[in-house]
Amino acid sequence: MSANGSGVLVIERILRDRQSIWQQIVAERDLNSLTVNMLASSAIALAAYGAVLGSFHSVLMAVTSAVKLPLLFLVTLAICLPTLYLFNLVFGARLSVRQSLALVMTAITVTAMLALAFAPISLFFLITAPDYGFFKLLNVAILTLSALVGLRFLTGGMQVLNEAGLLKPAAPAPAAPVESVPEPALVAVAANGDSASTVAAPTPVAALPVAPPPPQFQSYAPRPQRPAGEQRPASMTLLYIWILLFGFVGTQLAWTLRPFFGNPGQEFALFRSIEGNFYAEIIRTIAHL
């Protein structure tokens, strides 16, 4: 395996040499291979962490959680990616679909690998303090922290793309150069057939200077804008809105796909009935503790 983003080395490359990842996305070079490698790495990492979550209940729950946790992130990505892409199009950014997908997959890969790094800690508390409420809150906190770090990578990548000019509208084509008006030609005119005098040819109407507009119209001239570096592109502002949207969609989808942990007081179930919401359940669990 090479270090160019293949296999398990992709996360090491993201963490150690993230600038090369951003430059590869900017250049749109070999993005299919990079995206597939990140997809495989994140799916394996999330499946391993999901197995730890489900092992609190039973082996069968561990298997189903290993399938549902990667599915949670990938379905959330499939739901929210079109919104991010269209946001950028509306405000003039020039990101392609492949660039947007690779950028978000970088954040998901970092989230998955960081969650996997916390798996031994989660497993330790599962063995030494098998309390369902505490175990659930602990792993919700781990996933939240991991997601925040991953989204921080996403904003960092978008800033690099902004510096490369991909989040700004394309510059207008330069205007054609104005041709210089030739000097009036001198024409010899005969005077009474005896002698000639030199006079200037009449100036064409198109070459006459244009008078400036009246003073009352000059106030509507556009004001000079600030340098682009001093302004935050609309795409960056919408990115933070999209991150909130991604979080809401992800938590609601997690509530729909539950259980991931499995209450030991209940029998195994692939899905629970849809009632309440994720946030109410977290508050209820904290109150119970």
PDB file of C-alpha atoms in Angstrom:
ATOM      1  CA  MET A   1       0.000   0.000   0.000  1.00  0.00           C
ATOM      2  CA  SER A   2       1.323   3.404  -0.886  1.00  0.00           C
ATOM      3  CA  ALA A   3       1.032   6.462   1.266  1.00  0.00           C
ATOM      4  CA  ASN A   4      -0.992   8.219  -1.411  1.00  0.00           C
ATOM      5  CA  GLY A   5      -4.242   7.695   0.450  1.00  0.00           C
ATOM      6  CA  SER A   6      -4.640   3.912   0.095  1.00  0.00           C
ATOM      7  CA  GLY A   7      -5.899   1.418   2.650  1.00  0.00           C
ATOM      8  CA  VAL A   8      -5.512   2.105   6.342  1.00  0.00           C
ATOM      9  CA  LEU A   9      -2.793   4.687   5.680  1.00  0.00           C
ATOM     10  CA  VAL A  10      -5.322   7.248   4.488  1.00  0.00           C
ATOM     11  CA  ILE A  11      -6.078   8.414   8.042  1.00  0.00           C
ATOM     12  CA  GLU A  12      -2.360   8.818   8.774  1.00  0.00           C
ATOM     13  CA  ARG A  13      -2.007  10.910   5.642  1.00  0.00           C
ATOM     14  CA  ILE A  14      -5.005  13.068   6.629  1.00  0.00           C
ATOM     15  CA  LEU A  15      -3.599  13.696  10.094  1.00  0.00           C
ATOM     16  CA  ARG A  16       0.082  14.103   9.174  1.00  0.00           C
ATOM     17  CA  ASP A  17      -0.084  15.697   5.730  1.00  0.00           C
ATOM     18  CA  ARG A  18      -3.539  17.221   5.484  1.00  0.00           C
ATOM     19  CA  GLN A  19      -2.307  19.991   3.182  1.00  0.00           C
ATOM     20  CA  SER A  20      -1.571  17.426   0.478  1.00  0.00           C
ATOM     21  CA  ILE A  21      -5.146  16.134   0.848  1.00  0.00           C
ATOM     22  CA  TRP A  22      -6.554  19.639   0.401  1.00  0.00           C
ATOM     23  CA  GLN A  23      -4.294  20.304  -2.588  1.00  0.00           C
ATOM     24  CA  GLN A  24      -5.359  17.018  -4.157  1.00  0.00           C
ATOM     25  CA  ILE A  25      -9.015  18.025  -3.756  1.00  0.00           C
ATOM     26  CA  VAL A  26      -8.294  21.489  -5.176  1.00  0.00           C
ATOM     27  CA  ALA A  27      -6.561  19.970  -8.206  1.00  0.00           C
ATOM     28  CA  GLU A  28      -9.331  17.318  -8.467  1.00  0.00           C
ATOM     29  CA  ARG A  29      -6.619  14.705  -8.929  1.00  0.00           C
ATOM     30  CA  ASP A  30      -7.395  10.994  -8.410  1.00  0.00           C
ATOM     31  CA  LEU A  31     -10.393  11.809  -6.203  1.00  0.00           C
ATOM     32  CA  ASN A  32     -12.223   8.570  -6.969  1.00  0.00           C
ATOM     33  CA  SER A  33      -9.460   6.467  -5.432  1.00  0.00           C
ATOM     34  CA  LEU A  34      -9.114   8.800  -2.462  1.00  0.00           C
ATOM     35  CA  THR A  35     -12.857   8.782  -1.761  1.00  0.00           C
ATOM     36  CA  VAL A  36     -13.132   4.990  -2.006  1.00  0.00           C
ATOM     37  CA  ASN A  37     -10.216   4.542   0.407  1.00  0.00           C
ATOM     38  CA  MET A  38     -11.743   6.953   2.906  1.00  0.00           C
ATOM     39  CA  LEU A  39     -15.120   5.243   2.547  1.00  0.00           C
ATOM     40  CA  ALA A  40     -13.640   1.807   3.248  1.00  0.00           C
ATOM     41  CA  SER A  41     -11.549   3.019   6.196  1.00  0.00           C
ATOM     42  CA  SER A  42     -14.427   4.887   7.845  1.00  0.00           C
ATOM     43  CA  ALA A  43     -16.856   1.984   7.333  1.00  0.00           C
ATOM     44  CA  ILE A  44     -14.470  -0.497   8.976  1.00  0.00           C
ATOM     45  CA  ALA A  45     -13.743   1.849  11.888  1.00  0.00           C
ATOM     46  CA  LEU A  46     -17.428   2.626  12.508  1.00  0.00           C
ATOM     47  CA  ALA A  47     -18.346  -1.053  12.280  1.00  0.00           C
ATOM     48  CA  ALA A  48     -15.749  -1.937  14.926  1.00  0.00           C
ATOM     49  CA  TYR A  49     -16.967   0.819  17.226  1.00  0.00           C
ATOM     50  CA  GLY A  50     -20.599  -0.164  16.628  1.00  0.00           C
ATOM     51  CA  ALA A  51     -19.772  -3.714  17.695  1.00  0.00           C
ATOM     52  CA  VAL A  52     -18.485  -2.354  21.023  1.00  0.00           C
ATOM     53  CA  LEU A  53     -21.720  -0.412  21.513  1.00  0.00           C
ATOM     54  CA  GLY A  54     -23.963  -3.382  20.833  1.00  0.00           C
ATOM     55  CA  SER A  55     -21.923  -5.788  22.934  1.00  0.00           C
ATOM     56  CA  PHE A  56     -23.510  -4.218  26.030  1.00  0.00           C
ATOM     57  CA  HIS A  57     -26.671  -6.221  25.198  1.00  0.00           C
ATOM     58  CA  SER A  58     -25.721  -9.346  23.245  1.00  0.00           C
ATOM     59  CA  VAL A  59     -23.644 -10.710  20.397  1.00  0.00           C
ATOM     60  CA  LEU A  60     -26.585 -10.298  18.024  1.00  0.00           C
ATOM     61  CA  MET A  61     -26.946  -6.640  18.997  1.00  0.00           C
ATOM     62  CA  ALA A  62     -23.200  -6.165  18.468  1.00  0.00           C
ATOM     63  CA  VAL A  63     -23.542  -7.483  14.904  1.00  0.00           C
ATOM     64  CA  THR A  64     -26.514  -5.275  14.063  1.00  0.00           C
ATOM     65  CA  SER A  65     -24.865  -2.179  15.576  1.00  0.00           C
ATOM     66  CA  ALA A  66     -21.734  -2.905  13.523  1.00  0.00           C
ATOM     67  CA  VAL A  67     -23.920  -2.638  10.435  1.00  0.00           C
ATOM     68  CA  LYS A  68     -26.141   0.258  11.517  1.00  0.00           C
ATOM     69  CA  LEU A  69     -23.455   2.696  12.704  1.00  0.00           C
ATOM     70  CA  PRO A  70     -21.673   2.979   9.312  1.00  0.00           C
ATOM     71  CA  LEU A  71     -25.105   3.089   7.691  1.00  0.00           C
ATOM     72  CA  LEU A  72     -26.025   6.030   9.934  1.00  0.00           C
ATOM     73  CA  PHE A  73     -23.129   8.185   8.738  1.00  0.00           C
ATOM     74  CA  LEU A  74     -23.373   7.245   5.075  1.00  0.00           C
ATOM     75  CA  VAL A  75     -27.140   7.790   4.826  1.00  0.00           C
ATOM     76  CA  THR A  76     -26.774  11.143   6.596  1.00  0.00           C
ATOM     77  CA  LEU A  77     -24.115  12.055   4.027  1.00  0.00           C
ATOM     78  CA  ALA A  78     -26.379  10.992   1.160  1.00  0.00           C
ATOM     79  CA  ILE A  79     -29.223  13.143   2.528  1.00  0.00           C
ATOM     80  CA  CYS A  80     -27.158  16.280   3.199  1.00  0.00           C
ATOM     81  CA  LEU A  81     -24.538  16.297   0.409  1.00  0.00           C
ATOM     82  CA  PRO A  82     -26.906  17.642  -2.303  1.00  0.00           C
ATOM     83  CA  THR A  83     -27.749  20.580  -0.044  1.00  0.00           C
ATOM     84  CA  LEU A  84     -24.066  21.467   0.416  1.00  0.00           C
ATOM     85  CA  TYR A  85     -23.425  21.213  -3.322  1.00  0.00           C
ATOM     86  CA  LEU A  86     -26.425  23.377  -4.255  1.00  0.00           C
ATOM     87  CA  PHE A  87     -25.550  25.935  -1.566  1.00  0.00           C
ATOM     88  CA  ASN A  88     -22.180  26.381  -3.247  1.00  0.00           C
ATOM     89  CA  LEU A  89     -23.693  26.616  -6.726  1.00  0.00           C
ATOM     90  CA  VAL A  90     -26.202  29.277  -5.707  1.00  0.00           C
ATOM     91  CA  PHE A  91     -23.468  31.548  -4.365  1.00  0.00           C
ATOM     92  CA  GLY A  92     -21.073  31.107  -7.252  1.00  0.00           C
ATOM     93  CA  ALA A  93     -18.635  28.548  -5.853  1.00  0.00           C
ATOM     94  CA  ARG A  94     -17.005  26.249  -8.387  1.00  0.00           C
ATOM     95  CA  LEU A  95     -16.814  23.020  -6.385  1.00  0.00           C
ATOM     96  CA  SER A  96     -17.665  19.853  -8.272  1.00  0.00           C
ATOM     97  CA  VAL A  97     -19.676  16.994  -6.787  1.00  0.00           C
ATOM     98  CA  ARG A  98     -16.514  14.899  -6.434  1.00  0.00           C
ATOM     99  CA  GLN A  99     -14.729  17.680  -4.578  1.00  0.00           C
ATOM    100  CA  SER A 100     -17.665  18.161  -2.202  1.00  0.00           C
ATOM    101  CA  LEU A 101     -17.904  14.403  -1.562  1.00  0.00           C
ATOM    102  CA  ALA A 102     -14.170  14.045  -0.922  1.00  0.00           C
ATOM    103  CA  LEU A 103     -14.218  17.015   1.437  1.00  0.00           C
ATOM    104  CA  VAL A 104     -17.074  15.631   3.563  1.00  0.00           C
ATOM    105  CA  MET A 105     -15.616  12.115   3.496  1.00  0.00           C
ATOM    106  CA  THR A 106     -12.438  13.530   5.014  1.00  0.00           C
ATOM    107  CA  ALA A 107     -14.456  14.746   8.005  1.00  0.00           C
ATOM    108  CA  ILE A 108     -16.302  11.415   8.338  1.00  0.00           C
ATOM    109  CA  THR A 109     -13.031   9.461   8.151  1.00  0.00           C
ATOM    110  CA  VAL A 110     -11.487  11.537  10.937  1.00  0.00           C
ATOM    111  CA  THR A 111     -14.662  11.092  13.024  1.00  0.00           C
ATOM    112  CA  ALA A 112     -14.686   7.318  12.492  1.00  0.00           C
ATOM    113  CA  MET A 113     -11.010   6.836  13.311  1.00  0.00           C
ATOM    114  CA  LEU A 114     -11.193   8.990  16.418  1.00  0.00           C
ATOM    115  CA  ALA A 115     -14.234   7.035  17.618  1.00  0.00           C
ATOM    116  CA  LEU A 116     -12.314   3.818  17.027  1.00  0.00           C
ATOM    117  CA  ALA A 117      -9.449   5.207  19.131  1.00  0.00           C
ATOM    118  CA  PHE A 118     -11.941   5.643  21.994  1.00  0.00           C
ATOM    119  CA  ALA A 119     -13.223   2.059  21.637  1.00  0.00           C
ATOM    120  CA  PRO A 120     -10.813   0.581  24.263  1.00  0.00           C
ATOM    121  CA  ILE A 121     -12.003   3.175  26.796  1.00  0.00           C
ATOM    122  CA  SER A 122     -15.623   2.358  26.052  1.00  0.00           C
ATOM    123  CA  LEU A 123     -14.883  -1.342  26.344  1.00  0.00           C
ATOM    124  CA  PHE A 124     -13.110  -0.778  29.665  1.00  0.00           C
ATOM    125  CA  PHE A 125     -16.174   0.897  31.204  1.00  0.00           C
ATOM    126  CA  LEU A 126     -18.390  -1.790  29.707  1.00  0.00           C
ATOM    127  CA  ILE A 127     -16.460  -4.418  31.671  1.00  0.00           C
ATOM    128  CA  THR A 128     -15.820  -2.540  34.910  1.00  0.00           C
ATOM    129  CA  ALA A 129     -18.995  -0.401  35.239  1.00  0.00           C
ATOM    130  CA  PRO A 130     -21.820  -2.039  33.281  1.00  0.00           C
ATOM    131  CA  ASP A 131     -24.445   0.630  33.919  1.00  0.00           C
ATOM    132  CA  TYR A 132     -26.702   1.158  30.898  1.00  0.00           C
ATOM    133  CA  GLY A 133     -27.400   4.866  31.432  1.00  0.00           C
ATOM    134  CA  PHE A 134     -23.756   5.749  32.074  1.00  0.00           C
ATOM    135  CA  PHE A 135     -22.544   3.635  29.151  1.00  0.00           C
ATOM    136  CA  LYS A 136     -25.006   5.307  26.806  1.00  0.00           C
ATOM    137  CA  LEU A 137     -24.056   8.844  27.840  1.00  0.00           C
ATOM    138  CA  LEU A 138     -20.344   8.005  27.690  1.00  0.00           C
ATOM    139  CA  ASN A 139     -20.559   6.838  24.087  1.00  0.00           C
ATOM    140  CA  VAL A 140     -22.830   9.684  23.023  1.00  0.00           C
ATOM    141  CA  ALA A 141     -20.163  12.052  24.387  1.00  0.00           C
ATOM    142  CA  ILE A 142     -17.427  10.128  22.522  1.00  0.00           C
ATOM    143  CA  LEU A 143     -19.305  10.292  19.217  1.00  0.00           C
ATOM    144  CA  THR A 144     -20.087  13.984  19.736  1.00  0.00           C
ATOM    145  CA  LEU A 145     -16.455  14.839  20.434  1.00  0.00           C
ATOM    146  CA  SER A 146     -15.293  12.779  17.460  1.00  0.00           C
ATOM    147  CA  ALA A 147     -17.815  14.485  15.171  1.00  0.00           C
ATOM    148  CA  LEU A 148     -16.739  17.946  16.324  1.00  0.00           C
ATOM    149  CA  VAL A 149     -13.107  17.169  15.527  1.00  0.00           C
ATOM    150  CA  GLY A 150     -14.104  15.782  12.129  1.00  0.00           C
ATOM    151  CA  LEU A 151     -16.165  18.869  11.311  1.00  0.00           C
ATOM    152  CA  ARG A 152     -13.210  21.022  12.325  1.00  0.00           C
ATOM    153  CA  PHE A 153     -11.268  19.293   9.564  1.00  0.00           C
ATOM    154  CA  LEU A 154     -14.134  20.072   7.191  1.00  0.00           C
ATOM    155  CA  THR A 155     -14.012  23.810   7.935  1.00  0.00           C
ATOM    156  CA  GLY A 156     -10.222  23.778   7.592  1.00  0.00           C
ATOM    157  CA  GLY A 157     -10.501  22.167   4.180  1.00  0.00           C
ATOM    158  CA  MET A 158     -13.119  24.679   3.054  1.00  0.00           C
ATOM    159  CA  GLN A 159     -10.818  27.527   4.073  1.00  0.00           C
ATOM    160  CA  VAL A 160      -8.049  26.082   1.896  1.00  0.00           C
ATOM    161  CA  LEU A 161     -10.484  25.812  -1.014  1.00  0.00           C
ATOM    162  CA  ASN A 162     -11.482  29.418  -0.373  1.00  0.00           C
ATOM    163  CA  GLU A 163      -7.845  30.522  -0.579  1.00  0.00           C
ATOM    164  CA  ALA A 164      -7.589  28.621  -3.870  1.00  0.00           C
ATOM    165  CA  GLY A 165     -10.510  30.655  -5.202  1.00  0.00           C
ATOM    166  CA  LEU A 166     -12.963  27.758  -5.573  1.00  0.00           C
ATOM    167  CA  LEU A 167     -15.565  29.364  -3.304  1.00  0.00           C
ATOM    168  CA  LYS A 168     -15.684  32.605  -5.302  1.00  0.00           C
ATOM    169  CA  PRO A 169     -17.525  33.285  -8.544  1.00  0.00           C
ATOM    170  CA  ALA A 170     -15.450  33.077 -11.686  1.00  0.00           C
ATOM    171  CA  ALA A 171     -13.776  36.365 -12.601  1.00  0.00           C
ATOM    172  CA  PRO A 172     -15.412  38.168 -15.540  1.00  0.00           C
ATOM    173  CA  ALA A 173     -13.608  38.085 -18.876  1.00  0.00           C
ATOM    174  CA  PRO A 174     -11.347  41.116 -19.445  1.00  0.00           C
ATOM    175  CA  ALA A 175     -12.840  43.822 -21.630  1.00  0.00           C
ATOM    176  CA  ALA A 176     -11.497  44.272 -25.142  1.00  0.00           C
ATOM    177  CA  PRO A 177      -8.867  47.013 -25.391  1.00  0.00           C
ATOM    178  CA  VAL A 178     -10.148  50.318 -26.693  1.00  0.00           C
ATOM    179  CA  GLU A 179      -8.510  51.295 -29.930  1.00  0.00           C
ATOM    180  CA  SER A 180      -6.883  54.692 -29.949  1.00  0.00           C
ATOM    181  CA  VAL A 181      -8.544  57.304 -32.116  1.00  0.00           C
ATOM    182  CA  PRO A 182      -6.174  58.464 -34.878  1.00  0.00           C
ATOM    183  CA  GLU A 183      -5.234  62.051 -35.148  1.00  0.00           C
ATOM    184  CA  PRO A 184      -7.291  64.071 -37.649  1.00  0.00           C
ATOM    185  CA  ALA A 185      -5.775  63.737 -41.079  1.00  0.00           C
ATOM    186  CA  LEU A 186      -4.546  66.798 -42.904  1.00  0.00           C
ATOM    187  CA  VAL A 187      -6.180  67.348 -46.270  1.00  0.00           C
ATOM    188  CA  ALA A 188      -4.851  69.656 -48.920  1.00  0.00           C
ATOM    189  CA  VAL A 189      -7.558  71.892 -50.347  1.00  0.00           C
ATOM    190  CA  ALA A 190      -7.027  73.984 -53.412  1.00  0.00           C
ATOM    191  CA  ALA A 191      -7.971  77.606 -53.072  1.00  0.00           C
ATOM    192  CA  ASN A 192      -9.337  79.096 -56.320  1.00  0.00           C
ATOM    193  CA  GLY A 193      -7.231  76.562 -58.227  1.00  0.00           C
ATOM    194  CA  ASP A 194      -4.041  78.546 -57.624  1.00  0.00           C
ATOM    195  CA  SER A 195      -2.679  77.595 -54.251  1.00  0.00           C
ATOM    196  CA  ALA A 196      -3.436  74.928 -51.684  1.00  0.00           C
ATOM    197  CA  SER A 197      -3.998  75.267 -47.988  1.00  0.00           C
ATOM    198  CA  THR A 198      -3.925  72.510 -45.433  1.00  0.00           C
ATOM    199  CA  VAL A 199      -6.945  72.008 -43.206  1.00  0.00           C
ATOM    200  CA  ALA A 200      -7.925  69.295 -40.756  1.00  0.00           C
ATOM    201  CA  ALA A 201     -10.438  66.686 -41.885  1.00  0.00           C
ATOM    202  CA  PRO A 202     -13.650  66.653 -39.921  1.00  0.00           C
ATOM    203  CA  THR A 203     -13.518  64.417 -36.868  1.00  0.00           C
ATOM    204  CA  PRO A 204     -15.861  61.392 -37.060  1.00  0.00           C
ATOM    205  CA  VAL A 205     -18.831  61.554 -34.731  1.00  0.00           C
ATOM    206  CA  ALA A 206     -17.867  58.271 -33.004  1.00  0.00           C
ATOM    207  CA  ALA A 207     -14.501  59.742 -32.013  1.00  0.00           C
ATOM    208  CA  LEU A 208     -15.920  62.813 -30.339  1.00  0.00           C
ATOM    209  CA  PRO A 209     -15.375  62.875 -26.554  1.00  0.00           C
ATOM    210  CA  VAL A 210     -18.386  61.837 -24.528  1.00  0.00           C
ATOM    211  CA  ALA A 211     -19.547  64.382 -22.023  1.00  0.00           C
ATOM    212  CA  PRO A 212     -19.706  63.155 -18.393  1.00  0.00           C
ATOM    213  CA  PRO A 213     -23.164  62.385 -17.000  1.00  0.00           C
ATOM    214  CA  PRO A 214     -24.997  65.140 -15.173  1.00  0.00           C
ATOM    215  CA  PRO A 215     -24.106  65.529 -11.494  1.00  0.00           C
ATOM    216  CA  GLN A 216     -27.447  64.134 -10.305  1.00  0.00           C
ATOM    217  CA  PHE A 217     -26.633  60.727 -11.827  1.00  0.00           C
ATOM    218  CA  GLN A 218     -23.086  60.424 -10.528  1.00  0.00           C
ATOM    219  CA  SER A 219     -24.228  59.484  -7.010  1.00  0.00           C
ATOM    220  CA  TYR A 220     -25.474  56.121  -8.311  1.00  0.00           C
ATOM    221  CA  ALA A 221     -22.024  54.935  -9.353  1.00  0.00           C
ATOM    222  CA  PRO A 222     -21.060  51.655  -7.555  1.00  0.00           C
ATOM    223  CA  ARG A 223     -18.842  52.067  -4.545  1.00  0.00           C
ATOM    224  CA  PRO A 224     -15.475  50.373  -4.589  1.00  0.00           C
ATOM    225  CA  GLN A 225     -15.570  47.058  -2.745  1.00  0.00           C
ATOM    226  CA  ARG A 226     -13.204  45.904  -0.087  1.00  0.00           C
ATOM    227  CA  PRO A 227     -10.475  43.449  -1.041  1.00  0.00           C
ATOM    228  CA  ALA A 228     -11.751  39.900  -1.302  1.00  0.00           C
ATOM    229  CA  GLY A 229      -9.469  38.748   1.511  1.00  0.00           C
ATOM    230  CA  GLU A 230     -11.347  40.913   4.005  1.00  0.00           C
ATOM    231  CA  GLN A 231     -14.718  39.318   3.245  1.00  0.00           C
ATOM    232  CA  ARG A 232     -16.024  35.912   4.254  1.00  0.00           C
ATOM    233  CA  PRO A 233     -17.513  34.169   1.215  1.00  0.00           C
ATOM    234  CA  ALA A 234     -21.180  33.262   1.455  1.00  0.00           C
ATOM    235  CA  SER A 235     -20.163  29.622   0.953  1.00  0.00           C
ATOM    236  CA  MET A 236     -18.232  29.645   4.249  1.00  0.00           C
ATOM    237  CA  THR A 237     -21.205  31.092   6.119  1.00  0.00           C
ATOM    238  CA  LEU A 238     -23.512  28.506   4.598  1.00  0.00           C
ATOM    239  CA  LEU A 239     -21.061  25.771   5.571  1.00  0.00           C
ATOM    240  CA  TYR A 240     -21.725  26.422   9.260  1.00  0.00           C
ATOM    241  CA  ILE A 241     -25.458  26.317   8.592  1.00  0.00           C
ATOM    242  CA  TRP A 242     -24.973  23.041   6.726  1.00  0.00           C
ATOM    243  CA  ILE A 243     -23.012  21.589   9.666  1.00  0.00           C
ATOM    244  CA  LEU A 244     -25.974  22.288  11.970  1.00  0.00           C
ATOM    245  CA  LEU A 245     -28.275  20.683   9.420  1.00  0.00           C
ATOM    246  CA  PHE A 246     -25.983  17.664   9.205  1.00  0.00           C
ATOM    247  CA  GLY A 247     -26.062  17.315  12.985  1.00  0.00           C
ATOM    248  CA  PHE A 248     -29.857  17.494  13.214  1.00  0.00           C
ATOM    249  CA  VAL A 249     -30.337  14.992  10.404  1.00  0.00           C
ATOM    250  CA  GLY A 250     -27.764  12.640  11.920  1.00  0.00           C
ATOM    251  CA  THR A 251     -29.253  12.652  15.408  1.00  0.00           C
ATOM    252  CA  GLN A 252     -32.792  12.134  14.105  1.00  0.00           C
ATOM    253  CA  LEU A 253     -31.632   9.288  11.872  1.00  0.00           C
ATOM    254  CA  ALA A 254     -29.772   7.734  14.819  1.00  0.00           C
ATOM    255  CA  TRP A 255     -33.018   7.861  16.802  1.00  0.00           C
ATOM    256  CA  THR A 256     -34.845   6.187  13.900  1.00  0.00           C
ATOM    257  CA  LEU A 257     -32.247   3.391  13.548  1.00  0.00           C
ATOM    258  CA  ARG A 258     -32.008   2.658  17.267  1.00  0.00           C
ATOM    259  CA  PRO A 259     -31.201   0.612  19.250  1.00  0.00           C
ATOM    260  CA  PHE A 260     -27.428   0.732  19.036  1.00  0.00           C
ATOM    261  CA  PHE A 261     -26.724  -0.123  22.677  1.00  0.00           C
ATOM    262  CA  GLY A 262     -29.682  -2.301  23.595  1.00  0.00           C
ATOM    263  CA  ASN A 263     -31.357  -1.986  26.955  1.00  0.00           C
ATOM    264  CA  PRO A 264     -30.470  -5.174  28.876  1.00  0.00           C
ATOM    265  CA  GLY A 265     -33.956  -5.145  30.389  1.00  0.00           C
ATOM    266  CA  GLN A 266     -35.564  -5.618  26.958  1.00  0.00           C
ATOM    267  CA  GLU A 267     -35.376  -8.344  24.383  1.00  0.00           C
ATOM    268  CA  PHE A 268     -33.411  -7.958  21.170  1.00  0.00           C
ATOM    269  CA  ALA A 269     -35.117  -5.834  18.519  1.00  0.00           C
ATOM    270  CA  LEU A 270     -33.735  -4.708  15.188  1.00  0.00           C
ATOM    271  CA  PHE A 271     -35.614  -1.387  15.431  1.00  0.00           C
ATOM    272  CA  ARG A 272     -37.705   0.348  18.080  1.00  0.00           C
ATOM    273  CA  SER A 273     -40.976   2.154  17.529  1.00  0.00           C
ATOM    274  CA  ILE A 274     -40.512   5.812  16.533  1.00  0.00           C
ATOM    275  CA  GLU A 275     -41.571   7.869  19.536  1.00  0.00           C
ATOM    276  CA  GLY A 276     -40.036  10.835  21.338  1.00  0.00           C
ATOM    277  CA  ASN A 277     -36.714  12.177  20.076  1.00  0.00           C
ATOM    278  CA  PHE A 278     -33.006  11.894  20.654  1.00  0.00           C
ATOM    279  CA  TYR A 279     -32.632  15.017  22.797  1.00  0.00           C
ATOM    280  CA  ALA A 280     -35.498  14.139  25.128  1.00  0.00           C
ATOM    281  CA  GLU A 281     -33.977  10.706  25.656  1.00  0.00           C
ATOM    282  CA  ILE A 282     -30.591  12.189  26.582  1.00  0.00           C
ATOM    283  CA  ILE A 283     -32.202  14.577  29.086  1.00  0.00           C
ATOM    284  CA  ARG A 284     -34.237  11.711  30.543  1.00  0.00           C
ATOM    285  CA  THR A 285     -31.104   9.564  30.911  1.00  0.00           C
ATOM    286  CA  ILE A 286     -29.206  12.388  32.657  1.00  0.00           C
ATOM    287  CA  ALA A 287     -32.123  12.912  35.032  1.00  0.00           C
ATOM    288  CA  HIS A 288     -32.206   9.183  35.798  1.00  0.00           C
ATOM    289  CA  LEU A 289     -28.498   9.181  36.668  1.00  0.00           C
TER     290      LEU A 289
END
